[in-house]
Coordinates of C-alpha atoms and ligand atoms in Angstrom, one line a residue:
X50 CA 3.5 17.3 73.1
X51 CA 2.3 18.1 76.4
X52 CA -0.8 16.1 77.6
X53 CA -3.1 17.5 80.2
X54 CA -6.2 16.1 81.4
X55 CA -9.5 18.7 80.2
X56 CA -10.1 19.9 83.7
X57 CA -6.7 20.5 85.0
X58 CA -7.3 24.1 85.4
X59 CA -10.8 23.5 87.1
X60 CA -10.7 26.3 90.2
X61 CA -13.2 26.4 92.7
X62 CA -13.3 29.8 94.1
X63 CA -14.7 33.4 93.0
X64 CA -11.5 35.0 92.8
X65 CA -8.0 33.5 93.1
X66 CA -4.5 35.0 94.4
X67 CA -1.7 35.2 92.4
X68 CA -0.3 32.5 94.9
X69 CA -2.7 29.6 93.9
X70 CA -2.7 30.6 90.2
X71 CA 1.3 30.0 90.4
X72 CA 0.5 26.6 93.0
X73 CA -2.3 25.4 90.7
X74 CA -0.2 25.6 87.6
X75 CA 2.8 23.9 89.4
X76 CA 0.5 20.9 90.4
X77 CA -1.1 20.6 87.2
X78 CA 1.5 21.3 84.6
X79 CA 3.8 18.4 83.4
X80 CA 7.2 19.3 82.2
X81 CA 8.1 17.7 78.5
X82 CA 10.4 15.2 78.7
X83 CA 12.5 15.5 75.5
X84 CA 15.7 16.1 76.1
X85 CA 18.6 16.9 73.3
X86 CA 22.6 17.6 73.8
X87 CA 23.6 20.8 72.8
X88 CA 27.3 22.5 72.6
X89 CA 28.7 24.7 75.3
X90 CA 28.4 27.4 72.9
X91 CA 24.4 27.4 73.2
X92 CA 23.7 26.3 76.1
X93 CA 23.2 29.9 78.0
X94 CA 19.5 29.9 79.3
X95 CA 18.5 26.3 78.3
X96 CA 17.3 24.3 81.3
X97 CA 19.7 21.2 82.6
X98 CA 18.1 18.0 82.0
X99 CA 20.0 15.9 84.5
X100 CA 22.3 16.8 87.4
X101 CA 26.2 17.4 86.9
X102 CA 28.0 16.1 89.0
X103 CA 32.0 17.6 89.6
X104 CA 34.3 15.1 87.7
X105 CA 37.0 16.8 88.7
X106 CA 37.8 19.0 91.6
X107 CA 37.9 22.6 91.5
X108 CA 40.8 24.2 90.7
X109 CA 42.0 20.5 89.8
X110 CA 45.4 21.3 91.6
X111 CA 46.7 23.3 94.5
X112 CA 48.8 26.4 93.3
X113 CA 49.8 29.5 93.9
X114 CA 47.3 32.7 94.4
X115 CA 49.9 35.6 93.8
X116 CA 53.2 36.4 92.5
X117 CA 55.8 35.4 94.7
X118 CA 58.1 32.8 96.5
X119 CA 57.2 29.2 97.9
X120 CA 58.3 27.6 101.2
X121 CA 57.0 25.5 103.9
X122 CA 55.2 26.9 106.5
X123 CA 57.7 24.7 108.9
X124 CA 60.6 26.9 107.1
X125 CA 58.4 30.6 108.3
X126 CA 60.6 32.9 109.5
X127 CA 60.0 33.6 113.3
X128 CA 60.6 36.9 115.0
X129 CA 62.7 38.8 112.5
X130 CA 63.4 38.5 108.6
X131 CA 65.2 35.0 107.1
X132 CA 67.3 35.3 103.6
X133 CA 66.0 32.5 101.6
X134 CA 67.7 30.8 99.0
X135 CA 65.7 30.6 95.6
X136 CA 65.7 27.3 93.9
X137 CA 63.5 27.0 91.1
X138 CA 61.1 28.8 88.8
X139 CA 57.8 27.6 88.8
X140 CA 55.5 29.2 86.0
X141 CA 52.1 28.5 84.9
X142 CA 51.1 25.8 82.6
X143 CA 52.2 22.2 82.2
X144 CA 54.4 20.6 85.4
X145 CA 57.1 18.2 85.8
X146 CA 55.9 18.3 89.2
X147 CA 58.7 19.7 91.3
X148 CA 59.4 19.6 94.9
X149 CA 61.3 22.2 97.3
X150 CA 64.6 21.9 99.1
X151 CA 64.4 22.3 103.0
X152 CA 65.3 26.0 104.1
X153 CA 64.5 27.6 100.7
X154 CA 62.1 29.2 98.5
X155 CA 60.9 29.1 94.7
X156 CA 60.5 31.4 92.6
X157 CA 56.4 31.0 91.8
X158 CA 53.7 32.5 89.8
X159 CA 50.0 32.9 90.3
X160 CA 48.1 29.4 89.2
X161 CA 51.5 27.6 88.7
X162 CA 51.3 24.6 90.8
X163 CA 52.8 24.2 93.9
X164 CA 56.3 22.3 94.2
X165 CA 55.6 19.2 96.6
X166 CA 56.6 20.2 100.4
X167 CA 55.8 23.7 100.0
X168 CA 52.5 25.4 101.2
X169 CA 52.8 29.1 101.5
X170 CA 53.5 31.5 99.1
X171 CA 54.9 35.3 100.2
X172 CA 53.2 38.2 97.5
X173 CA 56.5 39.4 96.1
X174 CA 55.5 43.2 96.9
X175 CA 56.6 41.7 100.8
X176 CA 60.0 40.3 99.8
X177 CA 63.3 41.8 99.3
X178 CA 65.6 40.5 97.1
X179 CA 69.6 40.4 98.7
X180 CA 72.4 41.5 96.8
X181 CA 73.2 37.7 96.7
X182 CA 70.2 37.1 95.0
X183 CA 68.6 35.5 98.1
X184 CA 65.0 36.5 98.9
X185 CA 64.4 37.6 102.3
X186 CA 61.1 36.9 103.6
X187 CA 59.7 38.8 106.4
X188 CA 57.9 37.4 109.5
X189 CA 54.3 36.9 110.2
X190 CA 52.6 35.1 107.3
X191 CA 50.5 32.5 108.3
X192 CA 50.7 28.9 107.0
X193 CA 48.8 28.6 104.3
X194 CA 48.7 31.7 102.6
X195 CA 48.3 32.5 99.2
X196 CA 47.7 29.1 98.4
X197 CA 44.4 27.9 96.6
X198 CA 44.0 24.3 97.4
X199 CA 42.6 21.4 95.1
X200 CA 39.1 21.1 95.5
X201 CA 38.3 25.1 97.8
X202 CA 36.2 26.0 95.1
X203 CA 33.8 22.8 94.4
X204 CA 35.2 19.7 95.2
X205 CA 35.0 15.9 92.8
X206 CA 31.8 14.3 92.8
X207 CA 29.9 17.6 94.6
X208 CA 26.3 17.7 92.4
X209 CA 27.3 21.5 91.2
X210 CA 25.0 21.8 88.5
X211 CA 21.3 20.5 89.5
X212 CA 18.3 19.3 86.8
X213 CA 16.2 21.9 86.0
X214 CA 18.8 25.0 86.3
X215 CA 18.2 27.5 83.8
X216 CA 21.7 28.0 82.8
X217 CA 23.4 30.9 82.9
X218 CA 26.5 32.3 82.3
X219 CA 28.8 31.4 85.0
X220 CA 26.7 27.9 84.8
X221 CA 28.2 27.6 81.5
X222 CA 31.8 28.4 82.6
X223 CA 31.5 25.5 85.1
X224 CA 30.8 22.8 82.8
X225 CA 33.6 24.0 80.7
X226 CA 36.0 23.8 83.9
X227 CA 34.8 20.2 84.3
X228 CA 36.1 19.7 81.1
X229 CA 32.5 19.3 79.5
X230 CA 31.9 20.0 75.7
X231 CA 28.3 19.0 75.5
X232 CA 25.2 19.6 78.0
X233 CA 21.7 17.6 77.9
X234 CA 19.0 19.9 78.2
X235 CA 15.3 19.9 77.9
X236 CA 14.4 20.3 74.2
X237 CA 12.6 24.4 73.6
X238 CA 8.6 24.5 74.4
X239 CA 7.0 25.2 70.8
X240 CA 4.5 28.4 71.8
X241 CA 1.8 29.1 69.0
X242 CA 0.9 33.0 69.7
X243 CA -2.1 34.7 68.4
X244 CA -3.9 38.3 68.8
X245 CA -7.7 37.8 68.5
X246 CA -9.5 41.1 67.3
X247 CA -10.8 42.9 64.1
X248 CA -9.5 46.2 65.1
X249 CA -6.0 44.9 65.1
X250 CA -3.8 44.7 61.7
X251 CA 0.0 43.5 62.0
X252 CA 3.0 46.2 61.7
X253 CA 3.5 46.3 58.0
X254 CA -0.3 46.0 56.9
X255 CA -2.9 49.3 56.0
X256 CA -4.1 50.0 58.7
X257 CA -8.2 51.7 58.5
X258 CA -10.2 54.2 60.2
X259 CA -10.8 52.7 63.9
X260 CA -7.9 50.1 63.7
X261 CA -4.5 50.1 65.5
X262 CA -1.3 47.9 64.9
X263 CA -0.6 44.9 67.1
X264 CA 1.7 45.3 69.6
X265 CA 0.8 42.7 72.6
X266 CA 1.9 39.6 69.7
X267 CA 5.1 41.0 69.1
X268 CA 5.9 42.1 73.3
X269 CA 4.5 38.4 74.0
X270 CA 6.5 37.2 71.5
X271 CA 10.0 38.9 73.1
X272 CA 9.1 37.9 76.3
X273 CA 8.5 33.8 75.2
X274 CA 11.9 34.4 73.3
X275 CA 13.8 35.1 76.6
X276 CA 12.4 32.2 78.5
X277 CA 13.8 30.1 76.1
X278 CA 10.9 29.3 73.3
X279 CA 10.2 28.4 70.2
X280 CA 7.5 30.7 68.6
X281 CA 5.0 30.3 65.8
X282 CA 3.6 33.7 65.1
X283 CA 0.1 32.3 64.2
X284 CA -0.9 36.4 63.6
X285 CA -4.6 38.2 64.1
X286 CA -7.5 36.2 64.2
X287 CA -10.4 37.9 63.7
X288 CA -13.3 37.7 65.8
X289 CA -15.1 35.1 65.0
X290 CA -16.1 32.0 66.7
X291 CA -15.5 29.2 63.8
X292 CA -12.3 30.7 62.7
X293 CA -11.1 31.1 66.1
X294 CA -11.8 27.6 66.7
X295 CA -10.3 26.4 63.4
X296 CA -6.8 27.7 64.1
X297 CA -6.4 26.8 67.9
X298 CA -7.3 22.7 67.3
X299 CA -5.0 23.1 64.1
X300 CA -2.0 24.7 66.3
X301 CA -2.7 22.3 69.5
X302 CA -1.6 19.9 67.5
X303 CA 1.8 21.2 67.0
X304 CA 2.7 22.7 70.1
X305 CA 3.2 22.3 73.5
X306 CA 1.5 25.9 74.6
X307 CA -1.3 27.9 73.1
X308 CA -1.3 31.7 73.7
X309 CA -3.7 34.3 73.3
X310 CA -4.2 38.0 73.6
X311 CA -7.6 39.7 73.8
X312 CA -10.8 38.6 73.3
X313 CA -11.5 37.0 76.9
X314 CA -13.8 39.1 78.6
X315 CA -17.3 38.0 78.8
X316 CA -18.4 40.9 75.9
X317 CA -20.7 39.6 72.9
X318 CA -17.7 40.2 70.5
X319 CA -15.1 38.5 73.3
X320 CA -14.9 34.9 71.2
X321 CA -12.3 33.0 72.2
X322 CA -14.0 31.4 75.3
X323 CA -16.6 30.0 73.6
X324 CA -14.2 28.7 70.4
X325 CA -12.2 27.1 73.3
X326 CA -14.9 25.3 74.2
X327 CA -15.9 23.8 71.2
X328 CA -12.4 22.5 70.5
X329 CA -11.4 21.6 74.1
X330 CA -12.3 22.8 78.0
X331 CA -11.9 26.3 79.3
X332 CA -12.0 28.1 82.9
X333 CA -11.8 31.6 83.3
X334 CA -9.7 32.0 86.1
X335 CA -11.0 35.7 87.7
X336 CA -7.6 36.8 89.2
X337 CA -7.4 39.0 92.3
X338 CA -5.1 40.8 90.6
X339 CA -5.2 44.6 89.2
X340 CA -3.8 45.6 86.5
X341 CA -5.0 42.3 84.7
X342 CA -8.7 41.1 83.8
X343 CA -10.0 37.5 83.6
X344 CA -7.4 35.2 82.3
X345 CA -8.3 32.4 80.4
X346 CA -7.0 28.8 81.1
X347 CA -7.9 25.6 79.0
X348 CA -6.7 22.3 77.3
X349 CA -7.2 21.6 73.5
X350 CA -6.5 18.2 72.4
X351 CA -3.9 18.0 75.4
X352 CA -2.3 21.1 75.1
X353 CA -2.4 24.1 77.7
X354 CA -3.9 27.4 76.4
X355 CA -3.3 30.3 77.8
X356 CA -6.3 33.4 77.0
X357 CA -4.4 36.7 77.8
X358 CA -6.3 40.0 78.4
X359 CA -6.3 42.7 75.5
X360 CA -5.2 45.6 77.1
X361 CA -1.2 46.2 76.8
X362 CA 0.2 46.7 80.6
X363 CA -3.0 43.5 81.7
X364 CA -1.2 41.2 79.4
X365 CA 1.5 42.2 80.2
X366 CA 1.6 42.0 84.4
X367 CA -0.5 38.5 83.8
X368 CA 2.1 37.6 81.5
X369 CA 4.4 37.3 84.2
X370 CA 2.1 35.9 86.7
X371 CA 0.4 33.2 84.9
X372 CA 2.6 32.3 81.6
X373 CA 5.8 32.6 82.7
X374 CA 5.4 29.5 85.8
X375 CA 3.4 27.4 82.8
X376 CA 6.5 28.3 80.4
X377 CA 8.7 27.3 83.2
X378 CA 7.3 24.2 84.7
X379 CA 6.7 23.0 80.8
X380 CA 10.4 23.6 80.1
X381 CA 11.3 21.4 83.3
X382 CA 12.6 24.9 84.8
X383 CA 12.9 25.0 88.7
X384 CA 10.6 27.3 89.9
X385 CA 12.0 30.7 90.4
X386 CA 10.2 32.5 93.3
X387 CA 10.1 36.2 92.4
X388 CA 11.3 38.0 95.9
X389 CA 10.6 41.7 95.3
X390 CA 13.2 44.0 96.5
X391 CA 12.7 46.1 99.6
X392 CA 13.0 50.0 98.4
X393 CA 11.4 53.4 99.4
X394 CA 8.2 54.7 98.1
X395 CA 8.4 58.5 96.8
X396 CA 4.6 58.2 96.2
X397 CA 1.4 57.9 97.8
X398 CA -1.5 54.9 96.9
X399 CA -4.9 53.7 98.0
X400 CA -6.3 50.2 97.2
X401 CA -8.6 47.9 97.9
X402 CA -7.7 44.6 100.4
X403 CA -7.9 41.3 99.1
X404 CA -6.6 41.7 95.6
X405 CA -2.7 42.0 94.8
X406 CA -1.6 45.2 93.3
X407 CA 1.5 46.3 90.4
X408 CA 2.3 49.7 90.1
X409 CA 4.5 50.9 87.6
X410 CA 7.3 52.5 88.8
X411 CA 10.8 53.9 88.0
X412 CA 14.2 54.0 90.5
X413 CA 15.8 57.0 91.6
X414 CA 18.7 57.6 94.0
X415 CA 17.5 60.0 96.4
X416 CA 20.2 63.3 97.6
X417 CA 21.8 60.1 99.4
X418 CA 22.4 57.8 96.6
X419 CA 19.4 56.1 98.4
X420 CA 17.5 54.3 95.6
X421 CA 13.4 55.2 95.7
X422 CA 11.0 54.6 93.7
X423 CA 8.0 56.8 91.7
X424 CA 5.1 56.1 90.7
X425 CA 3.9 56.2 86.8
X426 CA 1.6 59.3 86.9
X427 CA -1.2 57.0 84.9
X428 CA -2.6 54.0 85.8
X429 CA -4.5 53.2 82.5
X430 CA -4.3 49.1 81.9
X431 CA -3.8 50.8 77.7
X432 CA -1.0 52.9 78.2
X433 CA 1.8 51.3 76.9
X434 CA 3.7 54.2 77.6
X435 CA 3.8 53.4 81.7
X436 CA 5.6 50.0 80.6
X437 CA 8.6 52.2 79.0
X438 CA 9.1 54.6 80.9
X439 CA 9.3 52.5 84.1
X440 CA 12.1 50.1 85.8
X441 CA 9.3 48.0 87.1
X442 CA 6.6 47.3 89.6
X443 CA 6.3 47.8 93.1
X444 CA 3.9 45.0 94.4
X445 CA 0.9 45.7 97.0
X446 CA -0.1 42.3 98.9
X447 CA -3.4 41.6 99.6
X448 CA -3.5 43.3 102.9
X449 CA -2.0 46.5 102.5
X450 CA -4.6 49.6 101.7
X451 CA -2.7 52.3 101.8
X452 CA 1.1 53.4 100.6
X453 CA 2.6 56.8 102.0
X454 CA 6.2 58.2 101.2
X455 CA 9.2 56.8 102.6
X456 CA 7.0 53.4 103.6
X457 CA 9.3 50.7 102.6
X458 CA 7.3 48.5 99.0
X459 CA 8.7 45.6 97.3
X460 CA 9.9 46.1 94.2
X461 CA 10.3 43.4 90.9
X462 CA 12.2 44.7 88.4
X463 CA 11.6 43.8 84.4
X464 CA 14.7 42.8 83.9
X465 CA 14.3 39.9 86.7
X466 CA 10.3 39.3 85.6
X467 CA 11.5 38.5 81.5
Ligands
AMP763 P1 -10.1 42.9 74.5 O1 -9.4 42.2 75.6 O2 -10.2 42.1 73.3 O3 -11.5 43.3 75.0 O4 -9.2 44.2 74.3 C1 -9.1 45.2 75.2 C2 -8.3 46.4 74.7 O5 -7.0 46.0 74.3 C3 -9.0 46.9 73.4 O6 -8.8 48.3 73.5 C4 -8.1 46.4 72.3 O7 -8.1 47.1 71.1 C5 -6.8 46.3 72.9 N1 -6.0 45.2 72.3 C6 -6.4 43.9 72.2 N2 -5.5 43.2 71.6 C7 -4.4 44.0 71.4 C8 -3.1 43.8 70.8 N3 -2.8 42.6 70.3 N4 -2.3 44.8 70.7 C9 -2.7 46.0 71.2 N5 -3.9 46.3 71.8 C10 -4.7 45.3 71.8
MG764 MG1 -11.1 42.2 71.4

């Protein structure tokens, strides 16, 4: 399990940007060092443990890029059309490794490798074919073409897969061009996830006069999914100090991250600050960051916890500034920098300078095909609504007081924030 010293998440200031929450949490985070080997086949979005370098070279042999006929560039027609004659067919797959005759062509096929001596290949749509069965070539093609040589794409011993990628897709397809059936990567960060409040009851349960179902567990829970964790849905704790307390030293023992929603305000019935603190250290790191409310930070026994504001779209927008780096730097993920898309405003804001601002928008494509975006008509930090029917957020730095249409914003869309 992850060990942290108790005042890791010690923060001087009043207020803190975004930017040092994500800096602090870098610094003061260590990744877990377990690493496991895992098939190609489930290796999509689990972060490299150690760097990959090429053991081969990309393609691993020089062929053909088209469908056509071979020669040597020293054999190129000059000036006016040559009739060629055709001395082999060279398909794809398995080679005896043929060579070419001086003065004629081969009969070649896209990826089949190319005969020794020849290193141009003419697209047969640019050949004709003689009643003699000779291929005349025409004029004009540079040595070289329609060739793919050993090694253009990554060439042997080239680091093409680094530690710490989270590994996608076409990351995948490399390692299985390298010939690789297993990858080491970092073993899965073990969350523990609880909602804290006697008003909540789980999907499923009776639900009394003056309560409402939990949603933030199950959205938190999706969202720890995609980065690549494994949950324990701990469920609702009620508000009470003891019990509170109780549960978060029992699941600090078993996991490597402890998170919370609700509960951390500084209200009489807001609890888990002070059960944090009987079982371990807590700060209350006062974001400058709207939506979003205080967000709690801690160590129990070792283990970073995590205190997430109650209402939906706060836990939410803090979920992806303050989690999501911890879940990454524990998992040995690289950093990803989120680098919000330039795009048009169709709306007009105020706010206030110094504190960063998210406003839920959706993307239209103007008369143009333009894309734009609008603003949610609601800014409630409750409405879970504005988190559907949106793309994403446009994000206001710390500076800017003011938005008016057609002013360019940055936008971050979901599907890049989870
Ligand atoms: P709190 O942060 O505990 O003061 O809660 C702020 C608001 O968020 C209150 O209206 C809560 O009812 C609501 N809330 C807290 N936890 C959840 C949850 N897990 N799901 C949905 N709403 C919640
Ligand atoms: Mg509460």
């Amino acid at each position: 399990m992850a060990q942290l010293s108790d005042d890791c998440f010690a923060f001087g200031g009043p207020m803190m940007s975004v930017d040092e929450a994500v800096r602090i949490i870098a610094a003061r985070v260590r990744p877990i060092e377990d690493v496991e080997t895992v098939a190609l086949g489930a290796a999509d979005g689990r972060v490299l443990a150690g760097d990959i370098a090429a053991p081969l070279p990309l393609p691993p042999f020089t062929n053909a890029a088209v469908d056509g006929y071979a020669v040597a560039s020293g054999d190129l027609p000059r000036g006016e059309p040559e009739a060629f004659a055709v001395s082999g067919r060279i398909p794809a797959g398995p080679s005896s490794g043929e060579a070419i005759s001086p003065g004629h062509a081969m009969r070649i096929f896209t990826g089949a490798p190319m005969p020794e001596g020849a290193d141009t290949v003419f697209m047969q749509e640019d050949v004709q074919i003689a009643d003699d069965g000779k291929v005349i070539l025409p004029a004009g093609l540079h040595p070289g073409a329609n060739v793919r040589p050993a090694g253009e794409d990554v060439a042997a011993g080239h680091s093409a897969l680094t530690a710490g990628r989270r590994l996608r897709p076409q990351d995948v397809a490399v390692a299985a061009a390298f010939g690789l059936t297993h990858l080491n990567v970092k073993r899965r960060i073990r969350v523990a996830v609880f909602s804290t409040g006697n008003e909540l009851v789980s999907p499923g349960g009776r639900r009394a006069a003056g309560q409402l179902f939990d949603s933030n567990r199950f959205m938190l829970m999706a969202m720890l999914a995609r980065l690549g964790c494994e949950l324990s849905d701990l469920g609702i704790l009620r508000d009470d100090r003891a019990s509170l307390a109780q549960a978060l030293q029992t699941a600090a023992r078993r996991h490597d991250l402890i998170l919370t929603t609700g509960g951390v305000s500084t209200g009489e019935e807001d609890h888990v600050k002070a059960a944090v603190e009987s079982v371990g250290r807590l700060v209350l790191w006062r974001m400058a960051i709207k939506p979003g409310r205080p967000v709690a930070m801690g160590v129990i026994g070792g283990t970073p916890f995590i205190g997430l504001p109650g209402n939906p779209v706060a836990s939410f927008v803090t979920f992806v500034h303050v989690v999501r780096p911890t879940v990454l730097t524990l998992s040995g993920a690289a950093q990803q920098d989120l680098i919000p898309m330039p795009v048009r405003a169709a709306f007009t804001y105020s706010k206030k300078a110094g504190r960063r601002e998210y406003v839920r928008v959706y993307l239209r494509a103007d008369k143009n095909g333009v894309p734009e975006v609008v603003k949610f008509p609601r800014e409630g930090a409750g409405l879970l609504s504005s988190l559907i029917d949106t793309d994403g957020l446009v994000q206001l730095g710390e500076d800017i007081t003011q938005v008016e249409p057609g002013q360019i914003v940055g936008f971050l869309g979901y599907a890049n924030l989870i």
